Amino acid sequence: MSNAITYSSYGGPDVLTLTEVDAPEPGPGQVRINVRAASVNPIDLKVRSGKMAGARPAQFPVRPGLDVAGVVDRAGEGATASVGDEVFGVALGGGYSEYALLQQPVPKPTEVSFETAAALVTVGETAHRGLHQLGVAAGETLLIHGGGGSVGTIAVQLAVARGIAVVATAGEHDLERLTALGATAVRYGEGWLERVKTAAPQGVDRIFDTSGAGVLADSVALTGDAARVITIADLTAAQHGVRFSTGGPTDHLEQALPELATLAAAGKLDLPIGASYPLAEAARAHADIEARRVRGKVILLP
């Protein structure tokens, strides 16, 4: 037996309950890990609240959580990791738990903490996938809307590491941090277009929108081609001829996580951790996120 967070109805953070459950057993190709850190993602809150019920109806009881890092304690036949290995990846059947299953375990470098590894998974896959689908190449200039968010922060660092010139829009409190990461940071909001033109007089080749802040029309005009703009956050994308990047949480993991792990181990990838909570306080973690009392990634520690 082990402890896990579950819920049996849609609702607020208070539906999250610490429950005793059977520890999962790994099947062929799978490993079971003793979870050392689990990341809380916005999708967890949306599913729990019922906002996703139309697209993703829940099968109660739900064991939430996708992104985990930990130590392998059992390995199924044909698994790519062994007992004792430190790994991270997407949990099968819920990651807010003392034990979780992984189908695609990725080795965690010793230089990377369990908290950072867990925090990287979904946002890292999303950033990596967006840049891949956008087709941005070394020597080009990339504008990232929402550079201060978790996906934007990773996209900035991936792009800089690949020799891409980056301009990133963000709030005033994130400008200095993004500049330190190698981007030309400009304040978002009214007047952003003129500020970007001033920051990048040579022009912008491609645009990655992680903000969903109604910037697509001006972004298409700035590049002159809707095919050079991609969004992960603006549901009006089709109206502007812009691609909306979608994918399951494991779609791009095989390519994304090893590169992210290597950069993090070399000290070239930074993702702010806003707060860490004991597993039993998952409800407080969700409440603090919804009340905007915490910035950065939120981690649960089983």
mmCIF file of C-alpha atoms in Angstrom:
data_model
loop_
_atom_site.group_PDB
_atom_site.id
_atom_site.type_symbol
_atom_site.label_atom_id
_atom_site.label_comp_id
_atom_site.label_asym_id
_atom_site.label_seq_id
_atom_site.Cartn_x
_atom_site.Cartn_y
_atom_site.Cartn_z
ATOM 1 C CA MET A 1 0.000 0.000 0.000
ATOM 2 C CA SER A 2 1.010 3.627 -0.486
ATOM 3 C CA ASN A 3 -0.371 7.137 -0.156
ATOM 4 C CA ALA A 4 -1.733 9.090 -3.103
ATOM 5 C CA ILE A 5 -3.899 12.133 -3.697
ATOM 6 C CA THR A 6 -7.304 11.281 -5.165
ATOM 7 C CA TYR A 7 -10.670 12.944 -5.708
ATOM 8 C CA SER A 8 -14.116 11.507 -6.372
ATOM 9 C CA SER A 9 -16.012 14.550 -7.634
ATOM 10 C CA TYR A 10 -15.320 17.809 -9.442
ATOM 11 C CA GLY A 11 -14.845 20.843 -7.245
ATOM 12 C CA GLY A 12 -12.419 23.154 -5.531
ATOM 13 C CA PRO A 13 -9.066 22.245 -4.008
ATOM 14 C CA ASP A 14 -10.811 20.727 -0.988
ATOM 15 C CA VAL A 15 -11.872 17.672 -3.030
ATOM 16 C CA LEU A 16 -8.231 16.524 -3.044
ATOM 17 C CA THR A 17 -7.790 13.827 -0.410
ATOM 18 C CA LEU A 18 -4.791 11.845 0.818
ATOM 19 C CA THR A 19 -5.835 8.227 0.282
ATOM 20 C CA GLU A 20 -4.269 4.832 0.918
ATOM 21 C CA VAL A 21 -4.070 2.945 -2.389
ATOM 22 C CA ASP A 22 -2.456 -0.181 -3.763
ATOM 23 C CA ALA A 23 1.040 0.490 -5.052
ATOM 24 C CA PRO A 24 1.033 -0.026 -8.848
ATOM 25 C CA GLU A 25 2.922 -2.918 -10.417
ATOM 26 C CA PRO A 26 5.012 -2.304 -13.545
ATOM 27 C CA GLY A 27 4.088 -4.123 -16.734
ATOM 28 C CA PRO A 28 6.395 -4.975 -19.649
ATOM 29 C CA GLY A 29 8.633 -2.031 -20.520
ATOM 30 C CA GLN A 30 7.522 -0.060 -17.466
ATOM 31 C CA VAL A 31 9.244 0.925 -14.248
ATOM 32 C CA ARG A 32 7.838 1.827 -10.863
ATOM 33 C CA ILE A 33 9.484 4.716 -9.085
ATOM 34 C CA ASN A 34 9.515 5.924 -5.542
ATOM 35 C CA VAL A 35 8.373 9.468 -6.319
ATOM 36 C CA ARG A 36 10.648 12.150 -4.873
ATOM 37 C CA ALA A 37 8.961 15.119 -6.579
ATOM 38 C CA ALA A 38 5.747 15.670 -8.554
ATOM 39 C CA SER A 39 4.987 18.840 -10.493
ATOM 40 C CA VAL A 40 1.609 20.583 -10.422
ATOM 41 C CA ASN A 41 0.453 21.727 -13.866
ATOM 42 C CA PRO A 42 -2.435 24.040 -14.850
ATOM 43 C CA ILE A 43 -4.191 21.109 -16.544
ATOM 44 C CA ASP A 44 -4.434 19.386 -13.147
ATOM 45 C CA LEU A 45 -6.505 22.273 -11.800
ATOM 46 C CA LYS A 46 -8.693 22.484 -14.899
ATOM 47 C CA VAL A 47 -9.530 18.776 -14.832
ATOM 48 C CA ARG A 48 -10.197 18.832 -11.061
ATOM 49 C CA SER A 49 -12.550 21.817 -11.334
ATOM 50 C CA GLY A 50 -14.621 20.222 -14.105
ATOM 51 C CA LYS A 51 -13.650 22.822 -16.711
ATOM 52 C CA MET A 52 -12.361 20.016 -18.941
ATOM 53 C CA ALA A 53 -15.341 17.703 -18.389
ATOM 54 C CA GLY A 54 -16.599 18.146 -21.944
ATOM 55 C CA ALA A 55 -13.293 17.272 -23.583
ATOM 56 C CA ARG A 56 -11.862 14.984 -20.902
ATOM 57 C CA PRO A 57 -14.603 13.505 -18.711
ATOM 58 C CA ALA A 58 -13.138 12.113 -15.514
ATOM 59 C CA GLN A 59 -13.400 8.512 -14.413
ATOM 60 C CA PHE A 60 -13.656 8.761 -10.641
ATOM 61 C CA PRO A 61 -11.783 8.340 -8.447
ATOM 62 C CA VAL A 62 -9.091 10.406 -10.160
ATOM 63 C CA ARG A 63 -5.438 10.230 -9.181
ATOM 64 C CA PRO A 64 -4.011 13.502 -10.621
ATOM 65 C CA GLY A 65 -0.516 14.415 -11.725
ATOM 66 C CA LEU A 66 1.636 13.938 -14.805
ATOM 67 C CA ASP A 67 5.223 15.004 -14.136
ATOM 68 C CA VAL A 68 7.370 13.062 -11.687
ATOM 69 C CA ALA A 69 10.956 12.313 -10.756
ATOM 70 C CA GLY A 70 12.220 9.584 -8.478
ATOM 71 C CA VAL A 71 14.155 6.365 -7.989
ATOM 72 C CA VAL A 72 13.287 3.104 -9.743
ATOM 73 C CA ASP A 73 12.283 0.433 -7.229
ATOM 74 C CA ARG A 74 10.815 -2.153 -9.630
ATOM 75 C CA ALA A 75 11.332 -2.750 -13.341
ATOM 76 C CA GLY A 76 9.133 -4.702 -15.727
ATOM 77 C CA GLU A 77 10.490 -7.020 -18.407
ATOM 78 C CA GLY A 78 12.227 -5.053 -21.161
ATOM 79 C CA ALA A 79 12.295 -1.779 -19.186
ATOM 80 C CA THR A 80 14.958 0.735 -20.185
ATOM 81 C CA ALA A 81 15.884 1.616 -16.578
ATOM 82 C CA SER A 82 17.002 -0.527 -13.642
ATOM 83 C CA VAL A 83 16.314 -0.603 -9.912
ATOM 84 C CA GLY A 84 18.190 2.237 -8.238
ATOM 85 C CA ASP A 85 18.271 4.506 -11.309
ATOM 86 C CA GLU A 86 17.222 8.136 -10.843
ATOM 87 C CA VAL A 87 14.735 9.002 -13.594
ATOM 88 C CA PHE A 88 11.979 11.410 -14.556
ATOM 89 C CA GLY A 89 9.063 11.524 -16.985
ATOM 90 C CA VAL A 90 5.269 11.283 -17.324
ATOM 91 C CA ALA A 91 3.439 9.135 -14.783
ATOM 92 C CA LEU A 92 0.912 6.559 -15.883
ATOM 93 C CA GLY A 93 -2.176 6.658 -13.701
ATOM 94 C CA GLY A 94 -1.304 9.663 -11.569
ATOM 95 C CA GLY A 95 1.835 11.260 -10.177
ATOM 96 C CA TYR A 96 0.582 12.797 -6.906
ATOM 97 C CA SER A 97 1.637 9.607 -5.163
ATOM 98 C CA GLU A 98 4.409 7.858 -3.261
ATOM 99 C CA TYR A 99 4.794 5.410 -6.176
ATOM 100 C CA ALA A 100 4.166 5.898 -9.887
ATOM 101 C CA LEU A 101 4.685 4.035 -13.155
ATOM 102 C CA LEU A 102 6.732 5.356 -16.084
ATOM 103 C CA GLN A 103 6.636 4.027 -19.643
ATOM 104 C CA GLN A 104 9.413 6.315 -20.913
ATOM 105 C CA PRO A 105 11.819 6.893 -18.017
ATOM 106 C CA VAL A 106 14.556 9.417 -18.783
ATOM 107 C CA PRO A 107 17.825 9.331 -16.815
ATOM 108 C CA LYS A 108 18.080 12.226 -14.360
ATOM 109 C CA PRO A 109 21.576 13.730 -14.226
ATOM 110 C CA THR A 110 23.009 13.824 -10.714
ATOM 111 C CA GLU A 111 23.529 17.586 -11.116
ATOM 112 C CA VAL A 112 19.755 18.117 -11.509
ATOM 113 C CA SER A 113 17.505 18.026 -8.446
ATOM 114 C CA PHE A 114 14.393 15.860 -8.341
ATOM 115 C CA GLU A 115 12.309 19.039 -8.045
ATOM 116 C CA THR A 116 13.795 20.596 -11.183
ATOM 117 C CA ALA A 117 13.519 17.359 -13.152
ATOM 118 C CA ALA A 118 9.821 16.981 -12.307
ATOM 119 C CA ALA A 119 9.186 20.644 -13.108
ATOM 120 C CA LEU A 120 10.705 20.296 -16.585
ATOM 121 C CA VAL A 121 8.556 17.529 -18.047
ATOM 122 C CA THR A 122 5.325 18.975 -19.476
ATOM 123 C CA VAL A 123 6.470 22.572 -19.902
ATOM 124 C CA GLY A 124 9.752 21.380 -21.414
ATOM 125 C CA GLU A 125 8.013 19.068 -23.862
ATOM 126 C CA THR A 126 5.657 21.888 -24.847
ATOM 127 C CA ALA A 127 8.465 24.395 -25.427
ATOM 128 C CA HIS A 128 10.558 21.871 -27.363
ATOM 129 C CA ARG A 129 7.590 20.811 -29.505
ATOM 130 C CA GLY A 130 6.602 24.407 -30.271
ATOM 131 C CA LEU A 131 10.079 25.326 -31.488
ATOM 132 C CA HIS A 132 10.248 22.140 -33.557
ATOM 133 C CA GLN A 133 6.882 22.740 -35.213
ATOM 134 C CA LEU A 134 7.742 26.378 -35.827
ATOM 135 C CA GLY A 135 10.919 25.355 -37.638
ATOM 136 C CA VAL A 136 13.027 28.156 -36.192
ATOM 137 C CA ALA A 137 16.729 27.830 -37.022
ATOM 138 C CA ALA A 138 20.069 29.214 -35.898
ATOM 139 C CA GLY A 139 20.665 32.741 -37.137
ATOM 140 C CA GLU A 140 16.955 33.648 -37.163
ATOM 141 C CA THR A 141 15.218 36.049 -34.813
ATOM 142 C CA LEU A 142 12.430 34.558 -32.695
ATOM 143 C CA LEU A 143 9.822 36.516 -30.745
ATOM 144 C CA ILE A 144 8.372 34.670 -27.744
ATOM 145 C CA HIS A 145 5.183 36.082 -26.265
ATOM 146 C CA GLY A 146 4.967 35.301 -22.551
ATOM 147 C CA GLY A 147 8.645 34.694 -21.973
ATOM 148 C CA GLY A 148 8.204 34.969 -18.207
ATOM 149 C CA GLY A 149 5.988 31.880 -17.938
ATOM 150 C CA SER A 150 7.326 28.370 -17.481
ATOM 151 C CA VAL A 151 6.971 27.336 -21.156
ATOM 152 C CA GLY A 152 8.274 30.695 -22.345
ATOM 153 C CA THR A 153 11.252 30.562 -19.978
ATOM 154 C CA ILE A 154 12.329 27.169 -21.300
ATOM 155 C CA ALA A 155 11.697 28.174 -24.928
ATOM 156 C CA VAL A 156 13.938 31.221 -24.458
ATOM 157 C CA GLN A 157 16.785 29.080 -23.144
ATOM 158 C CA LEU A 158 16.412 26.335 -25.752
ATOM 159 C CA ALA A 159 16.419 28.909 -28.543
ATOM 160 C CA VAL A 160 19.438 30.789 -27.176
ATOM 161 C CA ALA A 161 21.338 27.504 -26.813
ATOM 162 C CA ARG A 162 20.644 26.802 -30.501
ATOM 163 C CA GLY A 163 22.063 30.114 -31.711
ATOM 164 C CA ILE A 164 18.718 31.843 -32.252
ATOM 165 C CA ALA A 165 18.324 35.542 -31.442
ATOM 166 C CA VAL A 166 15.420 35.856 -29.003
ATOM 167 C CA VAL A 167 13.121 38.762 -28.216
ATOM 168 C CA ALA A 168 10.730 37.969 -25.351
ATOM 169 C CA THR A 169 7.737 39.862 -24.036
ATOM 170 C CA ALA A 170 7.051 39.657 -20.304
ATOM 171 C CA GLY A 171 5.883 41.530 -17.247
ATOM 172 C CA GLU A 172 8.096 44.153 -15.655
ATOM 173 C CA HIS A 173 9.150 41.761 -12.868
ATOM 174 C CA ASP A 174 10.533 39.210 -15.384
ATOM 175 C CA LEU A 175 12.485 41.499 -17.730
ATOM 176 C CA GLU A 176 15.779 41.400 -15.843
ATOM 177 C CA ARG A 177 15.642 37.601 -15.462
ATOM 178 C CA LEU A 178 14.981 37.061 -19.182
ATOM 179 C CA THR A 179 17.797 39.421 -20.125
ATOM 180 C CA ALA A 180 20.122 37.335 -17.947
ATOM 181 C CA LEU A 181 18.962 34.234 -19.856
ATOM 182 C CA GLY A 182 20.113 35.768 -23.130
ATOM 183 C CA ALA A 183 16.923 37.315 -24.510
ATOM 184 C CA THR A 184 16.173 40.888 -25.459
ATOM 185 C CA ALA A 185 13.291 41.421 -23.047
ATOM 186 C CA VAL A 186 10.488 43.913 -23.686
ATOM 187 C CA ARG A 187 7.431 44.735 -21.626
ATOM 188 C CA TYR A 188 4.200 43.136 -22.770
ATOM 189 C CA GLY A 189 0.827 44.883 -22.999
ATOM 190 C CA GLU A 190 -0.281 47.919 -24.963
ATOM 191 C CA GLY A 191 2.470 49.165 -27.262
ATOM 192 C CA TRP A 192 4.311 45.825 -27.374
ATOM 193 C CA LEU A 193 4.497 45.870 -31.169
ATOM 194 C CA GLU A 194 6.443 49.122 -31.366
ATOM 195 C CA ARG A 195 8.709 48.028 -28.522
ATOM 196 C CA VAL A 196 9.493 44.789 -30.378
ATOM 197 C CA LYS A 197 10.230 46.672 -33.608
ATOM 198 C CA THR A 198 12.647 48.886 -31.686
ATOM 199 C CA ALA A 199 14.300 45.878 -30.031
ATOM 200 C CA ALA A 200 14.594 43.978 -33.327
ATOM 201 C CA PRO A 201 15.105 46.544 -36.124
ATOM 202 C CA GLN A 202 16.271 43.699 -38.382
ATOM 203 C CA GLY A 203 12.791 42.199 -38.152
ATOM 204 C CA VAL A 204 11.350 39.038 -36.608
ATOM 205 C CA ASP A 205 11.465 35.758 -38.510
ATOM 206 C CA ARG A 206 9.143 33.623 -36.394
ATOM 207 C CA ILE A 207 6.868 33.999 -33.382
ATOM 208 C CA PHE A 208 5.985 31.566 -30.581
ATOM 209 C CA ASP A 209 2.930 32.682 -28.576
ATOM 210 C CA THR A 210 2.766 31.118 -25.125
ATOM 211 C CA SER A 211 0.602 33.890 -23.670
ATOM 212 C CA GLY A 212 -2.798 33.738 -25.364
ATOM 213 C CA ALA A 213 -3.018 37.494 -24.890
ATOM 214 C CA GLY A 214 -4.694 38.385 -28.174
ATOM 215 C CA VAL A 215 -1.471 39.079 -30.053
ATOM 216 C CA LEU A 216 -1.939 36.879 -33.136
ATOM 217 C CA ALA A 217 -3.220 39.450 -35.638
ATOM 218 C CA ASP A 218 -0.275 41.795 -35.039
ATOM 219 C CA SER A 219 2.114 38.823 -34.927
ATOM 220 C CA VAL A 220 1.043 37.662 -38.385
ATOM 221 C CA ALA A 221 1.445 41.208 -39.691
ATOM 222 C CA LEU A 222 4.902 41.435 -38.119
ATOM 223 C CA THR A 223 6.203 38.300 -39.843
ATOM 224 C CA GLY A 224 4.103 38.704 -42.975
ATOM 225 C CA ASP A 225 3.161 35.008 -42.944
ATOM 226 C CA ALA A 226 0.782 33.128 -40.626
ATOM 227 C CA ALA A 227 2.865 29.981 -41.148
ATOM 228 C CA ARG A 228 5.683 31.684 -39.214
ATOM 229 C CA VAL A 229 3.543 32.040 -36.085
ATOM 230 C CA ILE A 230 2.487 29.302 -33.666
ATOM 231 C CA THR A 231 0.504 29.413 -30.417
ATOM 232 C CA ILE A 232 -0.114 27.068 -27.521
ATOM 233 C CA ALA A 233 -2.565 29.385 -25.771
ATOM 234 C CA ASP A 234 -4.849 31.323 -28.141
ATOM 235 C CA LEU A 235 -8.000 29.444 -29.174
ATOM 236 C CA THR A 236 -8.662 31.981 -31.957
ATOM 237 C CA ALA A 237 -5.627 30.691 -33.866
ATOM 238 C CA ALA A 238 -7.616 29.324 -36.817
ATOM 239 C CA GLN A 239 -9.212 32.726 -37.411
ATOM 240 C CA HIS A 240 -5.742 34.094 -38.134
ATOM 241 C CA GLY A 241 -4.484 31.082 -40.086
ATOM 242 C CA VAL A 242 -2.097 30.297 -37.230
ATOM 243 C CA ARG A 243 -1.234 26.782 -36.118
ATOM 244 C CA PHE A 244 -2.356 25.812 -32.624
ATOM 245 C CA SER A 245 0.281 23.452 -31.257
ATOM 246 C CA THR A 246 -1.283 20.474 -29.546
ATOM 247 C CA GLY A 247 -0.058 17.110 -28.440
ATOM 248 C CA GLY A 248 -0.295 14.623 -25.639
ATOM 249 C CA PRO A 249 2.195 14.939 -22.794
ATOM 250 C CA THR A 250 4.356 12.140 -24.214
ATOM 251 C CA ASP A 251 4.356 13.189 -27.880
ATOM 252 C CA HIS A 252 7.768 14.834 -27.940
ATOM 253 C CA LEU A 253 9.337 13.467 -24.764
ATOM 254 C CA GLU A 254 11.853 11.203 -26.462
ATOM 255 C CA GLN A 255 13.456 14.190 -28.196
ATOM 256 C CA ALA A 256 12.798 16.854 -25.567
ATOM 257 C CA LEU A 257 13.767 15.488 -22.160
ATOM 258 C CA PRO A 258 17.303 14.263 -22.912
ATOM 259 C CA GLU A 259 18.215 17.674 -24.396
ATOM 260 C CA LEU A 260 16.620 19.492 -21.464
ATOM 261 C CA ALA A 261 18.405 17.248 -18.962
ATOM 262 C CA THR A 262 21.754 17.866 -20.633
ATOM 263 C CA LEU A 263 21.264 21.646 -20.610
ATOM 264 C CA ALA A 264 20.118 21.600 -16.977
ATOM 265 C CA ALA A 265 23.089 19.485 -15.912
ATOM 266 C CA ALA A 266 25.432 21.958 -17.614
ATOM 267 C CA GLY A 267 23.831 24.860 -15.772
ATOM 268 C CA LYS A 268 22.360 26.242 -18.999
ATOM 269 C CA LEU A 269 18.688 25.756 -18.133
ATOM 270 C CA ASP A 270 16.939 27.481 -15.267
ATOM 271 C CA LEU A 271 13.282 27.040 -14.311
ATOM 272 C CA PRO A 272 12.135 28.911 -11.194
ATOM 273 C CA ILE A 273 10.478 26.747 -8.530
ATOM 274 C CA GLY A 274 7.836 28.870 -6.860
ATOM 275 C CA ALA A 275 7.061 26.641 -3.886
ATOM 276 C CA SER A 276 7.210 23.055 -2.621
ATOM 277 C CA TYR A 277 4.542 21.350 -0.485
ATOM 278 C CA PRO A 278 4.269 17.983 1.261
ATOM 279 C CA LEU A 279 2.091 15.557 -0.703
ATOM 280 C CA ALA A 280 -0.602 15.746 1.976
ATOM 281 C CA GLU A 281 -0.939 19.500 1.315
ATOM 282 C CA ALA A 282 -1.848 19.177 -2.365
ATOM 283 C CA ALA A 283 -5.122 21.008 -1.706
ATOM 284 C CA ARG A 284 -3.229 23.988 -0.290
ATOM 285 C CA ALA A 285 -0.915 23.952 -3.304
ATOM 286 C CA HIS A 286 -3.883 24.090 -5.700
ATOM 287 C CA ALA A 287 -5.537 26.840 -3.644
ATOM 288 C CA ASP A 288 -2.371 28.944 -3.608
ATOM 289 C CA ILE A 289 -2.021 28.628 -7.389
ATOM 290 C CA GLU A 290 -5.643 29.633 -7.970
ATOM 291 C CA ALA A 291 -5.276 32.604 -5.608
ATOM 292 C CA ARG A 292 -2.022 33.606 -7.377
ATOM 293 C CA ARG A 293 -0.132 33.470 -4.113
ATOM 294 C CA VAL A 294 2.785 31.695 -5.773
ATOM 295 C CA ARG A 295 4.755 32.257 -8.982
ATOM 296 C CA GLY A 296 6.871 29.688 -10.738
ATOM 297 C CA LYS A 297 6.443 25.913 -10.748
ATOM 298 C CA VAL A 298 4.780 24.252 -7.772
ATOM 299 C CA ILE A 299 6.145 20.917 -6.545
ATOM 300 C CA LEU A 300 4.688 18.224 -4.298
ATOM 301 C CA LEU A 301 7.091 16.184 -2.167
ATOM 302 C CA PRO A 302 5.794 12.702 -1.249
#
